[in-house]
Short mmCIF file of C-alpha atoms in Angstrom, two decimals:
data_model
loop_
_atom_site.label_atom_id
_atom_site.label_comp_id
_atom_site.label_asym_id
_atom_site.label_seq_id
_atom_site.Cartn_x
_atom_site.Cartn_y
_atom_site.Cartn_z
CA MET T 1 -51.00 -40.43 14.89
CA PRO T 2 -50.04 -36.95 15.00
CA SER T 3 -48.80 -34.33 12.34
CA ALA T 4 -45.26 -32.52 12.41
CA GLN T 5 -45.67 -29.01 10.79
CA VAL T 6 -42.71 -27.50 9.43
CA ILE T 7 -42.58 -23.61 10.66
CA GLN T 8 -40.85 -21.25 9.16
CA PHE T 9 -39.08 -18.49 10.84
CA PRO T 10 -37.53 -15.16 8.96
CA GLY T 11 -34.67 -16.30 7.05
CA SER T 12 -32.43 -14.29 8.73
CA ARG T 13 -30.30 -10.89 8.12
CA LYS T 14 -26.84 -11.04 6.59
CA THR T 15 -24.93 -8.20 7.59
CA THR T 16 -21.86 -6.47 6.40
CA PRO T 17 -18.75 -6.37 9.08
CA SER T 18 -18.79 -2.17 9.88
CA ARG T 19 -15.49 -0.93 9.36
CA PRO T 20 -14.43 1.90 11.10
CA VAL T 21 -14.30 4.54 8.97
CA LYS T 22 -11.53 6.76 9.17
CA SER T 23 -11.47 10.84 9.13
CA ALA T 24 -10.08 13.11 6.01
CA ALA T 25 -7.83 13.59 8.60
CA GLU T 26 -6.83 10.60 9.88
CA ILE T 27 -6.08 9.22 5.76
CA GLY T 28 -4.44 13.07 5.81
CA PHE T 29 -2.18 11.81 8.45
CA GLU T 30 -1.84 8.58 7.16
CA ALA T 31 -0.73 9.53 4.05
CA LEU T 32 1.56 11.50 5.33
CA GLU T 33 3.52 8.74 7.35
CA VAL T 34 3.26 7.67 3.55
CA SER T 35 5.15 9.62 1.47
CA SER T 36 8.00 10.17 5.16
CA GLN T 37 8.69 6.88 4.71
CA THR T 38 8.92 6.64 0.64
CA GLN T 39 11.24 9.62 1.35
CA THR T 40 13.33 7.81 3.39
CA ASP T 41 13.65 4.29 1.14
CA THR T 42 14.40 6.65 -1.93
CA CYS T 43 17.44 7.99 0.04
CA PHE T 44 18.82 5.44 0.40
CA ALA T 45 18.45 3.33 -2.36
CA ARG T 46 19.78 6.78 -4.16
CA ASP T 47 23.11 6.32 -1.80
CA ASP T 48 22.65 3.03 -2.72
CA LEU T 49 22.81 3.80 -6.84
CA ARG T 50 25.26 6.65 -5.90
CA GLU T 51 27.60 4.78 -4.21
CA MET T 52 27.66 1.26 -7.02
CA LEU T 53 27.59 4.43 -10.12
CA GLN T 54 31.17 5.29 -7.82
CA ILE T 55 32.84 1.93 -6.96
CA SER T 56 31.60 0.55 -10.58
CA PRO T 57 30.65 2.55 -13.65
CA ASP T 58 30.68 -0.75 -15.42
CA LYS T 59 28.14 -3.67 -13.85
CA LYS T 60 24.99 -3.44 -15.48
CA ALA T 61 23.19 -6.07 -13.47
CA ALA T 62 23.85 -4.14 -10.55
CA ILE T 63 23.09 -1.00 -11.11
CA ALA T 64 20.11 -1.85 -12.73
CA ASN T 65 18.83 -4.25 -9.15
CA ARG T 66 19.32 0.46 -7.41
CA ILE T 67 16.91 1.54 -10.59
CA TYR T 68 14.28 -1.56 -9.53
CA SER T 69 14.27 -0.39 -5.38
CA LEU T 70 13.65 2.90 -6.38
CA ARG T 71 10.95 1.63 -8.83
CA GLU T 72 9.51 -0.36 -6.66
CA ASN T 73 9.57 2.28 -3.65
CA PHE T 74 7.16 4.65 -6.07
CA VAL T 75 4.70 1.64 -6.95
CA ASP T 76 4.37 0.84 -3.09
CA ALA T 77 4.05 4.27 -2.69
CA GLN T 78 0.97 4.59 -5.50
CA ILE T 79 0.16 1.30 -4.08
CA SER T 80 -1.01 2.72 -0.50
CA LEU T 81 -2.07 6.17 -1.63
CA THR T 82 -4.30 4.78 -4.01
CA LYS T 83 -5.17 2.74 -0.63
CA LEU T 84 -5.93 5.87 1.06
CA LEU T 85 -7.48 7.73 -1.38
CA LYS T 86 -10.41 4.79 -2.08
CA GLN T 87 -11.03 4.46 1.78
CA MET T 88 -12.33 8.69 0.49
CA GLY T 89 -13.77 8.17 -2.10
CA ARG T 90 -11.82 9.07 -4.37
CA THR T 91 -10.28 7.64 -6.96
#
């Protein structure tokens, strides 16, 4: 009766998917886009806050919500800019 022989093949290399490397200029342009959007959003949030202060200066919840909106704009910008710095190998 013939015997079976097990042949082992070399293990396949697991390669990490290569991500396209962005140039510093590309990342810089993305940072400009982030800062531009942040500026636009901040202007809207400031206008809302200013209007709320004129309409209802005693409504704490409404004023606080406008302040939260401002803070959220800055937090979002910080997260986006930090991701861009990580892409450049800077933190």
